[in-house]
Coordinates of C-alpha atoms in Angstrom, one line a residue:
Chain A
X1 CA 123.6 107.6 112.7
X2 CA 125.2 106.4 109.6
X3 CA 127.2 103.9 112.3
X4 CA 128.3 100.7 110.6
X5 CA 126.0 98.1 112.4
X6 CA 127.5 95.0 114.2
X7 CA 126.5 91.7 115.6
X8 CA 125.2 92.8 119.1
X9 CA 122.8 95.3 117.0
X10 CA 121.8 92.3 115.0
X11 CA 121.3 90.2 118.3
X12 CA 119.3 93.1 119.9
X13 CA 117.5 93.5 116.6
X14 CA 115.9 90.2 116.5
X15 CA 114.9 90.2 120.4
X16 CA 112.9 93.8 119.6
X17 CA 110.9 92.7 116.5
X18 CA 110.6 88.6 118.0
X19 CA 107.1 89.6 118.8
X20 CA 106.0 92.1 115.6
X21 CA 107.4 89.4 112.9
X22 CA 107.3 85.5 111.6
X23 CA 109.8 83.0 111.8
X24 CA 109.3 82.4 107.8
X25 CA 108.6 79.0 106.3
X26 CA 111.6 77.0 104.5
X27 CA 110.0 74.9 101.4
X28 CA 112.2 72.5 99.4
X29 CA 111.0 71.6 95.8
X30 CA 112.0 68.2 93.9
X31 CA 111.4 69.5 90.4
X32 CA 113.2 73.0 91.1
X33 CA 116.6 70.6 92.8
X34 CA 116.2 68.9 89.6
X35 CA 115.8 71.2 86.9
X36 CA 118.7 73.3 88.7
X37 CA 121.0 70.8 89.9
X38 CA 121.7 72.2 93.1
X39 CA 119.6 71.8 96.5
X40 CA 117.6 74.9 97.2
X41 CA 115.9 76.3 99.9
X42 CA 113.4 78.7 100.1
X43 CA 112.8 81.4 102.8
X44 CA 109.4 82.7 102.3
X45 CA 109.4 86.2 103.8
X46 CA 106.7 86.8 101.0
X47 CA 104.7 85.2 104.4
X48 CA 105.8 88.1 106.9
X49 CA 101.9 89.6 108.4
X50 CA 103.0 92.6 105.6
X51 CA 104.2 90.4 102.9
X52 CA 107.7 91.3 102.6
X53 CA 111.3 91.4 105.3
X54 CA 111.5 94.8 105.0
X55 CA 109.1 94.4 108.0
X56 CA 112.5 93.4 110.3
X57 CA 114.3 96.9 109.5
X58 CA 111.2 98.6 109.8
X59 CA 109.9 97.0 112.9
X60 CA 113.2 97.8 114.5
X61 CA 113.7 101.2 113.8
X62 CA 110.2 102.0 115.3
X63 CA 110.6 99.7 118.4
X64 CA 114.4 101.3 119.4
X65 CA 112.8 105.1 119.5
X66 CA 112.6 106.8 122.7
X67 CA 109.2 107.6 123.9
X68 CA 110.2 111.9 122.5
X69 CA 111.1 110.7 118.7
X70 CA 108.1 108.1 118.9
X71 CA 105.7 110.9 119.1
X72 CA 106.7 112.5 116.0
X73 CA 106.4 109.5 114.3
X74 CA 108.7 107.8 111.5
X75 CA 108.8 108.9 108.0
X76 CA 110.0 107.5 104.9
X77 CA 110.4 106.9 100.8
X78 CA 110.2 104.1 99.0
X79 CA 109.4 102.5 95.9
X80 CA 106.3 100.4 98.1
X81 CA 107.7 97.1 100.6
X82 CA 109.2 99.4 102.8
X83 CA 106.8 101.9 102.9
X84 CA 103.8 99.7 103.9
X85 CA 106.6 97.8 106.3
X86 CA 107.0 101.4 108.0
X87 CA 103.5 101.4 108.2
X88 CA 102.8 98.2 109.4
X89 CA 105.4 98.5 112.4
X90 CA 104.5 102.6 113.4
X91 CA 100.8 101.0 113.3
X92 CA 101.9 98.2 116.1
X93 CA 103.1 100.9 118.5
X94 CA 100.4 103.3 117.7
X95 CA 102.8 106.1 116.4
X96 CA 101.9 108.2 112.7
X97 CA 104.3 107.0 109.5
X98 CA 104.3 109.2 106.7
X99 CA 105.8 107.6 103.2
X100 CA 106.4 108.9 99.9
X101 CA 105.9 106.9 97.3
X102 CA 106.3 107.0 93.5
X103 CA 102.8 107.2 91.4
X104 CA 103.7 103.9 90.1
X105 CA 104.4 101.9 92.7
X106 CA 101.6 98.8 92.3
X107 CA 98.5 99.4 93.7
X108 CA 98.4 96.5 96.3
X109 CA 101.2 98.6 98.3
X110 CA 99.8 101.5 97.9
X111 CA 95.8 99.8 99.3
X112 CA 98.5 98.2 101.9
X113 CA 100.0 101.4 103.6
X114 CA 96.7 103.0 103.8
X115 CA 94.8 99.9 105.2
X116 CA 98.0 100.2 108.0
X117 CA 97.6 103.9 108.4
X118 CA 99.9 105.5 106.9
X119 CA 99.7 108.6 104.8
X120 CA 101.4 108.5 101.0
X121 CA 102.4 111.8 99.3
X122 CA 102.6 110.5 95.5
X123 CA 106.4 111.4 93.8
X124 CA 107.4 111.0 89.9
X125 CA 109.3 107.6 89.6
X126 CA 113.2 108.9 90.0
X127 CA 115.7 109.4 92.5
X128 CA 115.6 112.4 92.5
X129 CA 112.2 113.6 92.5
X130 CA 111.4 111.2 95.3
X131 CA 114.3 112.9 97.5
X132 CA 113.1 115.8 96.3
X133 CA 109.4 115.6 97.6
X134 CA 110.5 113.6 101.0
X135 CA 112.4 116.8 102.5
X136 CA 109.2 118.2 102.3
X137 CA 107.3 115.7 104.0
X138 CA 109.8 115.2 106.6
X139 CA 110.1 119.5 107.2
X140 CA 106.7 119.6 107.7
X141 CA 106.0 116.1 109.8
X142 CA 109.4 116.5 111.9
X143 CA 108.9 112.5 111.6
X144 CA 111.9 110.3 112.3
X145 CA 113.5 109.6 109.0
X146 CA 114.0 105.4 108.5
X147 CA 115.7 105.2 105.2
X148 CA 114.4 101.9 103.3
X149 CA 118.1 100.5 103.6
X150 CA 121.1 103.2 104.1
X151 CA 120.1 103.3 107.5
X152 CA 122.0 100.6 110.6
X153 CA 118.8 100.0 112.4
X154 CA 117.2 98.8 108.8
X155 CA 120.3 96.8 108.1
X156 CA 120.7 95.4 111.7
X157 CA 117.0 94.3 111.2
X158 CA 117.3 92.4 107.5
X159 CA 120.3 90.8 109.1
X160 CA 117.6 88.9 111.1
X161 CA 116.9 87.0 108.6
X162 CA 119.8 84.9 107.5
X163 CA 120.6 84.5 111.3
X164 CA 117.2 82.8 111.5
X165 CA 117.9 80.7 107.9
X166 CA 121.1 79.9 109.3
X167 CA 119.7 78.1 112.7
X168 CA 116.5 76.5 110.6
X169 CA 119.0 74.8 107.3
X170 CA 122.3 73.2 108.0
X171 CA 125.6 73.5 106.2
X172 CA 124.6 76.0 103.1
X173 CA 126.9 76.8 100.8
X174 CA 125.2 79.9 99.2
X175 CA 123.2 82.6 100.2
X176 CA 121.1 84.5 97.4
X177 CA 119.0 87.3 97.6
X178 CA 117.9 90.2 95.3
X179 CA 119.7 93.4 95.1
X180 CA 118.0 97.0 95.0
X181 CA 119.5 99.4 97.4
X182 CA 121.0 96.4 98.9
X183 CA 119.6 95.9 102.8
X184 CA 118.7 93.1 102.6
X185 CA 122.1 91.6 101.1
X186 CA 123.5 94.0 103.6
X187 CA 122.1 92.3 106.2
X188 CA 123.2 88.9 104.9
X189 CA 126.6 90.2 104.5
X190 CA 126.6 91.5 108.1
X191 CA 125.4 87.7 109.1
X192 CA 127.6 85.8 107.4
X193 CA 130.9 87.8 108.1
X194 CA 130.0 87.4 111.9
X195 CA 128.8 83.8 112.2
X196 CA 129.1 81.8 109.0
X197 CA 132.4 82.9 107.2
X198 CA 132.2 79.8 105.1
X199 CA 129.4 80.8 103.1
X200 CA 129.0 82.5 100.0
X201 CA 126.4 85.5 99.2
X202 CA 125.6 85.9 95.6
X203 CA 123.1 89.2 94.7
X204 CA 120.4 88.8 92.1
X205 CA 120.3 91.7 89.7
X206 CA 118.1 92.9 87.0
X207 CA 119.7 93.6 83.9
X208 CA 117.7 96.6 83.3
X209 CA 119.0 98.2 86.4
X210 CA 122.5 96.9 87.0
X211 CA 123.6 99.1 89.3
X212 CA 124.9 97.6 91.8
X213 CA 126.6 95.0 89.3
X214 CA 128.4 97.6 87.9
X215 CA 129.5 99.1 90.5
X216 CA 130.7 96.0 92.1
X217 CA 133.1 95.9 89.1
X218 CA 134.1 99.7 88.7
X219 CA 135.1 99.6 92.6
X220 CA 132.9 102.8 94.0
X221 CA 128.9 103.2 93.8
X222 CA 127.6 103.7 90.4
X223 CA 123.6 105.0 90.3
X224 CA 121.0 105.1 88.1
X225 CA 118.7 107.5 88.1
X226 CA 115.2 106.1 87.2
X227 CA 116.2 102.3 85.6
X228 CA 112.9 100.6 84.4
X229 CA 112.3 97.1 85.0
X230 CA 109.6 94.7 86.6
X231 CA 111.0 94.1 89.6
X232 CA 109.8 97.2 91.0
X233 CA 111.2 96.8 94.5
X234 CA 115.0 97.0 92.7
X235 CA 115.3 100.5 90.7
X236 CA 117.3 102.1 93.6
X237 CA 120.7 102.8 93.9
X238 CA 123.1 101.5 96.6
X239 CA 124.4 104.2 99.2
X240 CA 127.9 104.4 101.4
X241 CA 126.1 102.3 103.9
X242 CA 125.2 99.5 101.7
X243 CA 128.6 99.5 99.7
X244 CA 130.3 99.6 103.1
X245 CA 129.1 95.3 103.1
X246 CA 128.4 94.6 99.1
X247 CA 131.9 95.9 98.3
X248 CA 133.1 93.7 100.9
X249 CA 131.2 90.0 100.8
X250 CA 129.9 89.9 98.2
X251 CA 130.9 87.1 95.9
X252 CA 129.3 88.0 93.1
X253 CA 126.6 90.3 91.6
X254 CA 124.6 88.3 88.4
X255 CA 122.2 89.5 86.3
X256 CA 118.9 88.2 84.9
X257 CA 116.2 90.0 81.7
X258 CA 112.9 90.8 82.2
X259 CA 111.9 87.4 80.3
X260 CA 114.2 85.5 82.2
X261 CA 112.8 87.4 86.0
X262 CA 109.0 86.5 84.4
X263 CA 110.0 82.9 83.9
X264 CA 111.2 82.1 86.9
X265 CA 108.1 84.1 88.5
X266 CA 105.8 81.9 87.0
X267 CA 108.0 78.5 88.0
X268 CA 108.1 79.5 91.6
X269 CA 104.3 80.2 91.6
X270 CA 103.5 77.2 89.8
X271 CA 106.6 74.9 92.1
X272 CA 106.4 76.6 94.9
X273 CA 102.8 77.7 95.0
X274 CA 103.9 81.0 96.4
X275 CA 102.4 84.2 95.5
X276 CA 106.1 86.3 95.2
X277 CA 106.7 89.5 93.1
X278 CA 109.0 89.8 90.7
X279 CA 111.7 91.2 92.7
X280 CA 112.2 87.9 94.5
X281 CA 112.2 86.0 90.7
X282 CA 115.6 87.4 90.0
X283 CA 118.0 84.6 92.1
X284 CA 116.0 81.7 90.9
X285 CA 116.7 83.1 87.5
X286 CA 120.4 83.5 87.8
X287 CA 120.4 80.5 89.4
X288 CA 118.5 78.5 86.7
X289 CA 120.8 80.4 84.3
X290 CA 124.4 79.8 86.1
X291 CA 124.5 75.8 86.6
X292 CA 128.4 76.6 87.0
X293 CA 127.9 78.0 90.0
X294 CA 125.1 76.7 91.6
X295 CA 124.9 73.2 90.3
X296 CA 125.8 70.2 93.3
X297 CA 125.4 73.1 96.4
X298 CA 123.2 73.7 98.8
X299 CA 121.5 77.3 97.8
X300 CA 119.5 79.2 100.1
X301 CA 117.2 81.6 98.6
X302 CA 115.6 84.3 100.2
X303 CA 112.0 85.3 98.5
X304 CA 111.8 88.8 99.7
X305 CA 108.0 89.7 99.1
X306 CA 104.6 89.0 97.7
X307 CA 103.2 92.1 97.3
X308 CA 101.6 92.2 93.6
X309 CA 99.0 93.6 92.2
X310 CA 96.7 90.0 90.9
X311 CA 95.5 91.9 88.2
X312 CA 98.4 92.7 86.3
X313 CA 100.3 89.4 86.1
X314 CA 103.1 89.9 83.8
X315 CA 102.3 87.1 81.5
X316 CA 98.4 87.2 81.0
Chain B
X1 CA 87.8 45.8 100.8
X2 CA 85.0 48.9 101.7
X3 CA 85.2 48.6 105.6
X4 CA 85.2 51.4 107.9
X5 CA 88.2 52.6 108.3
X6 CA 88.8 53.3 112.2
X7 CA 91.4 55.4 114.0
X8 CA 94.1 52.6 113.9
X9 CA 94.2 52.8 110.4
X10 CA 94.7 56.5 110.9
X11 CA 98.0 56.1 112.9
X12 CA 98.9 53.6 110.6
X13 CA 98.7 55.4 107.8
X14 CA 100.5 58.4 109.5
X15 CA 103.3 56.0 110.1
X16 CA 103.5 54.7 106.6
X17 CA 103.3 57.7 105.1
X18 CA 105.6 60.4 106.8
X19 CA 108.7 59.8 104.9
X20 CA 107.1 60.7 101.8
X21 CA 104.7 64.0 103.2
X22 CA 104.9 67.2 104.3
X23 CA 103.9 67.9 107.9
X24 CA 102.2 71.2 106.1
X25 CA 102.2 74.8 108.1
X26 CA 99.3 76.3 109.1
X27 CA 99.1 80.2 107.8
X28 CA 97.3 83.6 110.0
X29 CA 96.1 86.8 108.6
X30 CA 95.4 89.4 110.4
X31 CA 93.6 91.3 107.7
X32 CA 91.2 88.2 107.3
X33 CA 90.6 87.9 110.9
X34 CA 89.6 91.3 111.1
X35 CA 87.5 90.9 107.9
X36 CA 85.8 87.7 109.0
X37 CA 85.5 88.4 112.9
X38 CA 87.1 84.8 113.4
X39 CA 90.4 83.5 114.2
X40 CA 91.2 81.8 111.2
X41 CA 94.0 78.5 111.2
X42 CA 95.1 77.9 107.0
X43 CA 96.7 74.3 107.1
X44 CA 98.3 74.4 103.4
X45 CA 97.9 71.0 101.9
X46 CA 99.2 73.2 99.0
X47 CA 102.5 72.8 100.1
X48 CA 102.7 69.0 100.1
X49 CA 105.5 67.8 97.3
X50 CA 102.5 67.3 94.4
X51 CA 100.6 70.2 95.5
X52 CA 97.6 68.7 97.3
X53 CA 96.6 67.0 100.4
X54 CA 95.5 63.8 98.3
X55 CA 98.9 62.9 98.6
X56 CA 98.2 61.4 102.0
X57 CA 95.2 58.5 100.9
X58 CA 97.1 58.2 97.9
X59 CA 100.8 57.3 99.4
X60 CA 98.8 55.3 101.9
X61 CA 97.3 53.4 99.4
X62 CA 100.4 52.7 97.5
X63 CA 102.6 51.8 100.1
X64 CA 100.3 49.2 101.8
X65 CA 100.2 47.3 99.2
X66 CA 102.0 43.6 99.5
X67 CA 104.6 42.8 96.9
X68 CA 103.2 41.0 94.6
X69 CA 99.9 43.5 94.2
X70 CA 102.7 46.2 93.8
X71 CA 103.7 44.7 90.5
X72 CA 100.9 45.9 88.7
X73 CA 100.4 48.7 89.8
X74 CA 98.0 51.3 90.2
X75 CA 94.7 52.9 88.1
X76 CA 92.4 55.3 89.2
X77 CA 90.2 57.7 87.8
X78 CA 90.2 61.5 89.1
X79 CA 89.4 65.2 88.4
X80 CA 93.4 66.0 89.0
X81 CA 94.7 65.7 92.2
X82 CA 93.5 62.3 92.9
X83 CA 95.6 61.2 89.8
X84 CA 98.7 63.3 90.1
X85 CA 98.8 62.3 93.6
X86 CA 98.7 58.5 92.9
X87 CA 101.0 59.0 90.1
X88 CA 103.7 60.4 92.8
X89 CA 103.3 57.6 95.2
X90 CA 103.4 55.1 92.9
X91 CA 106.6 56.9 91.6
X92 CA 107.9 56.6 94.7
X93 CA 107.9 53.1 95.1
X94 CA 108.4 52.4 91.7
X95 CA 105.4 51.2 90.0
X96 CA 103.0 51.8 87.7
X97 CA 100.1 54.2 87.6
X98 CA 97.1 54.4 85.2
X99 CA 94.7 57.2 85.3
X100 CA 91.4 58.1 83.5
X101 CA 90.9 61.9 83.6
X102 CA 88.4 64.0 82.0
X103 CA 89.9 65.8 78.9
X104 CA 88.6 68.9 80.6
X105 CA 90.7 68.7 83.5
X106 CA 93.3 71.5 83.8
X107 CA 96.3 71.4 82.0
X108 CA 98.6 71.9 85.0
X109 CA 97.0 68.6 86.6
X110 CA 97.9 66.7 83.6
X111 CA 101.4 67.8 83.5
X112 CA 102.2 66.9 86.7
X113 CA 100.3 63.6 86.3
X114 CA 102.6 62.9 83.3
X115 CA 105.9 64.2 85.2
X116 CA 105.8 61.9 88.0
X117 CA 105.8 59.3 85.3
X118 CA 101.9 58.5 85.4
X119 CA 99.9 57.3 81.8
X120 CA 96.4 59.4 81.1
X121 CA 93.8 57.4 79.5
X122 CA 91.1 60.6 78.5
X123 CA 86.8 60.8 79.0
X124 CA 84.2 62.7 79.0
X125 CA 83.4 65.1 81.6
X126 CA 81.0 63.2 83.5
X127 CA 80.7 60.7 86.2
X128 CA 79.5 57.9 83.8
X129 CA 82.0 58.6 80.9
X130 CA 84.8 58.4 83.7
X131 CA 83.2 55.3 85.1
X132 CA 83.0 53.4 82.1
X133 CA 86.3 54.1 80.8
X134 CA 88.2 53.4 83.7
X135 CA 86.4 50.0 83.2
X136 CA 88.4 49.4 80.3
X137 CA 91.6 50.6 81.7
X138 CA 92.1 48.6 84.8
X139 CA 90.7 45.5 82.7
X140 CA 93.7 45.7 80.5
X141 CA 96.1 46.4 83.4
X142 CA 95.2 44.9 86.2
X143 CA 95.9 47.7 88.7
X144 CA 95.3 48.1 92.2
X145 CA 92.0 50.2 91.9
X146 CA 92.6 53.2 94.6
X147 CA 89.4 55.1 94.3
X148 CA 89.9 58.9 94.6
X149 CA 87.2 59.2 98.0
X150 CA 85.6 55.3 98.7
X151 CA 88.2 53.7 99.7
X152 CA 89.1 53.1 103.0
X153 CA 92.6 53.6 102.8
X154 CA 92.2 56.9 101.2
X155 CA 90.1 58.3 104.1
X156 CA 92.5 57.1 106.2
X157 CA 95.0 58.6 105.0
X158 CA 93.4 61.8 104.6
X159 CA 92.4 61.4 108.5
X160 CA 96.0 62.5 108.9
X161 CA 95.6 66.0 107.8
X162 CA 93.2 66.9 110.6
X163 CA 95.7 64.8 113.2
X164 CA 98.0 66.8 112.6
X165 CA 95.8 69.7 112.4
X166 CA 95.2 69.3 116.3
X167 CA 98.5 68.7 117.0
X168 CA 99.2 72.5 115.5
X169 CA 96.5 74.1 116.7
X170 CA 95.2 74.6 120.2
X171 CA 91.6 74.4 120.9
X172 CA 90.2 74.9 117.6
X173 CA 86.4 75.4 117.9
X174 CA 85.4 74.6 114.3
X175 CA 87.3 72.7 111.0
X176 CA 86.2 73.8 107.8
X177 CA 87.5 71.7 104.3
X178 CA 85.4 71.6 100.8
X179 CA 83.1 68.8 100.1
X180 CA 83.6 66.8 96.4
X181 CA 83.4 63.2 97.0
X182 CA 83.8 63.5 100.8
X183 CA 87.1 61.6 101.3
X184 CA 88.9 65.0 102.6
X185 CA 85.7 65.7 105.3
X186 CA 85.6 61.8 105.8
X187 CA 89.1 61.5 106.8
X188 CA 88.1 64.9 109.2
X189 CA 85.1 63.0 110.8
X190 CA 87.3 60.7 111.7
X191 CA 89.8 62.2 113.5
X192 CA 87.1 64.7 115.1
X193 CA 85.4 61.5 116.5
X194 CA 88.1 59.8 117.6
X195 CA 89.9 62.1 119.4
X196 CA 88.3 65.7 119.4
X197 CA 84.9 65.1 119.4
X198 CA 83.9 68.7 120.8
X199 CA 85.2 70.6 117.4
X200 CA 82.5 71.0 114.9
X201 CA 83.0 69.7 111.2
X202 CA 81.5 72.2 108.4
X203 CA 81.6 71.4 104.6
X204 CA 82.1 73.9 102.1
X205 CA 80.8 73.1 99.0
X206 CA 79.9 75.1 95.0
X207 CA 76.2 76.2 94.8
X208 CA 76.4 74.9 91.3
X209 CA 77.5 71.0 92.2
X210 CA 75.6 70.9 95.8
X211 CA 75.0 67.5 95.5
X212 CA 76.1 66.7 99.1
X213 CA 73.9 69.6 101.0
X214 CA 71.2 68.2 99.1
X215 CA 72.2 65.2 100.0
X216 CA 72.6 65.8 103.6
X217 CA 69.1 67.9 104.0
X218 CA 67.3 64.4 102.4
X219 CA 68.9 61.6 104.2
X220 CA 70.6 59.7 100.8
X221 CA 72.9 60.3 98.4
X222 CA 71.8 62.6 95.6
X223 CA 74.2 62.2 93.2
X224 CA 74.6 64.6 90.1
X225 CA 76.2 63.3 86.5
X226 CA 77.9 66.6 85.9
X227 CA 77.9 69.5 87.6
X228 CA 79.4 72.4 86.4
X229 CA 82.1 74.8 88.5
X230 CA 85.3 76.8 88.3
X231 CA 86.1 74.2 92.0
X232 CA 87.0 71.4 89.6
X233 CA 88.2 69.1 92.4
X234 CA 84.5 69.4 93.6
X235 CA 82.3 68.1 91.2
X236 CA 82.3 64.5 92.1
X237 CA 79.0 62.7 94.3
X238 CA 79.3 61.2 97.7
X239 CA 79.8 57.4 97.5
X240 CA 78.5 55.0 100.3
X241 CA 81.8 55.6 102.4
X242 CA 81.8 58.6 102.8
X243 CA 78.3 59.1 103.1
X244 CA 79.3 57.1 106.3
X245 CA 80.9 59.4 107.2
X246 CA 79.1 62.5 105.9
X247 CA 75.8 61.8 107.5
X248 CA 76.8 61.1 110.8
X249 CA 79.7 63.8 111.8
X250 CA 79.0 67.0 109.6
X251 CA 77.5 69.9 111.3
X252 CA 76.5 71.0 107.9
X253 CA 77.5 71.6 104.7
X254 CA 77.0 75.3 103.2
X255 CA 77.6 76.6 99.4
X256 CA 79.0 79.2 97.7
X257 CA 78.4 80.7 93.9
X258 CA 81.0 81.0 91.5
X259 CA 81.7 84.9 92.2
X260 CA 82.1 84.3 95.9
X261 CA 84.3 81.6 94.9
X262 CA 86.2 83.7 92.6
X263 CA 86.4 86.8 95.1
X264 CA 87.8 84.2 98.0
X265 CA 90.6 82.6 96.1
X266 CA 91.6 86.2 94.7
X267 CA 91.9 87.1 98.9
X268 CA 93.5 84.6 99.4
X269 CA 96.0 84.7 96.6
X270 CA 96.6 88.5 98.2
X271 CA 96.9 88.1 102.0
X272 CA 98.0 84.7 102.5
X273 CA 100.4 84.8 99.6
X274 CA 99.7 81.4 98.2
X275 CA 98.4 79.6 95.2
X276 CA 95.4 77.9 96.0
X277 CA 92.9 76.3 93.3
X278 CA 89.7 77.3 93.0
X279 CA 88.0 74.5 95.2
X280 CA 90.3 75.7 98.0
X281 CA 88.8 78.7 98.2
X282 CA 85.2 77.2 98.9
X283 CA 85.8 77.4 102.4
X284 CA 86.8 80.7 102.9
X285 CA 83.8 81.8 101.3
X286 CA 81.4 80.1 102.9
X287 CA 83.2 81.7 106.5
X288 CA 82.6 85.2 104.8
X289 CA 79.4 85.2 104.0
X290 CA 78.3 83.1 107.4
X291 CA 79.3 85.3 110.7
X292 CA 77.0 84.1 112.2
X293 CA 77.6 80.9 112.8
X294 CA 82.1 81.5 112.1
X295 CA 82.5 85.3 114.2
X296 CA 84.4 84.9 117.8
X297 CA 85.4 81.5 116.8
X298 CA 88.6 79.7 116.3
X299 CA 88.6 78.0 112.8
X300 CA 90.5 75.4 111.0
X301 CA 90.5 75.8 106.9
X302 CA 92.2 73.4 105.4
X303 CA 93.9 74.7 102.0
X304 CA 93.6 71.5 99.8
X305 CA 95.5 71.9 96.7
X306 CA 97.4 74.5 94.9
X307 CA 97.5 73.1 91.3
X308 CA 95.8 75.5 89.1
X309 CA 96.4 76.8 85.7
X310 CA 98.2 80.2 85.8
X311 CA 97.3 81.2 81.9
X312 CA 93.9 80.5 82.8
X313 CA 93.1 82.9 86.3
X314 CA 89.6 83.2 86.9
X315 CA 89.6 87.0 87.6
X316 CA 91.7 87.8 84.2

């Protein structure tokens, strides 16, 4: 199963998922350009029907199943967006979806899973707990395991985002996305290494969950069990498939503090008029603090999701 | 000056302002369609560079001035969005802009005016105070008065929004927009009565500032001096030019309570992932409470602006 996906997998995925996803809009903003000295282009995956880029990989996995496998449904563990996107995709195909989520996941994400017809089993907010609880759930249901990122079908699906981005904006110098488990970044690496080798890829990570940055420096995967950050989508560690891409194609991984992430989130809401979750603000945070890297460049930023508890905003 | 604008004025305005405005995106959302029973299309004028549709009319007025008039600049009074959009347009042409704003206007809007190079003089939050203070400011500066809505150049500019909407979405049955002074609704009337006479127009108004609804029922303009509503953009009364359009072409004016507006605002943020101000939530509020009118229809909703104080959200 865990083969390295290639460009043919990406084009096949794009055709498969096209009826179910949105070719998301690109926003620009003069004030943010002035503030950063860069030309910024924001691809708003937050505008996907279930509010996050993960709909791409999840839909690719669900609609790629043969009929026999599809009958048993799908199962996964996720901090949130993958869970609700897999529920969305399974709902569109009319098959069962079981998800294991930490009980600390944002209520907005839990509500969305249930709204799409997914079934939630809660676990503790640590990698070890989620893997343990998941093993039980999968044994009971027999659903096809769609890992949130360490799955070639998922990475090929996420790669369709950067493919669209390169079609929508000419002459990008840099692409930036947040990094948690590395699914979106790996998809970006797959696209860029296939069709745009001149584009640099930077990954953005919370200081308080900087295992990917330390992994890149160490030359091997370093996994933290339960890092704590407001960027709730970025707490999970790299796995072998995403490490394959990250270790080969990422120019650098840059980090931002909790306060820098909150500030960038608020600036995004104010300037771009879009609701984005904390994880998506990490790229703007690193762009703001590293003008030596980004100023003067045409920079594509992937806004990964917009599922946030409106009753628990970090600045109120 | 106060001639009734016609369709030729609209097409001329569209050509004049095209380099300065965004052809804004249309969003759809399955969950909101399910909730309302309608097919909803949201045109996001909140994504205009200065965050509001009023950039259309303001830019049309500023770039339509001859050189001699332009040198003296422009002046206006406004609860906020017209002020900052006029400052934006004046800034792009490099001419002075003086605005009178109530001291109670959202800080986000005041900051934006100043950011674009406009000069603010504050007044009390009543129509009489703003008109009195404005007379003084205009006498001192001699700038061309660009009324926020009772100006044919402004109405022709706002009409370009519904023109785009009709190009972007086929077979709309209904268009809905909020009504304050009536600039956007008048522009919508101008477009629809010119090129899409089968489309019905509904205006959405806060119960606590329902002077337009009462005017329509009475058959004459009824103006309140200082209504109080969270929808800060909708406190101003109709004037003769907007009354011309509203009285002839609006199917009905429907109202929503403060709580209904807040609920619709929060639903919009949650479902559409866009930051919209309270005034823009009134259309969704009336759609939610009037399924007898809207269910089963293709309904276009104009999201008029996204300039909101993120530190003062009504549900926190």
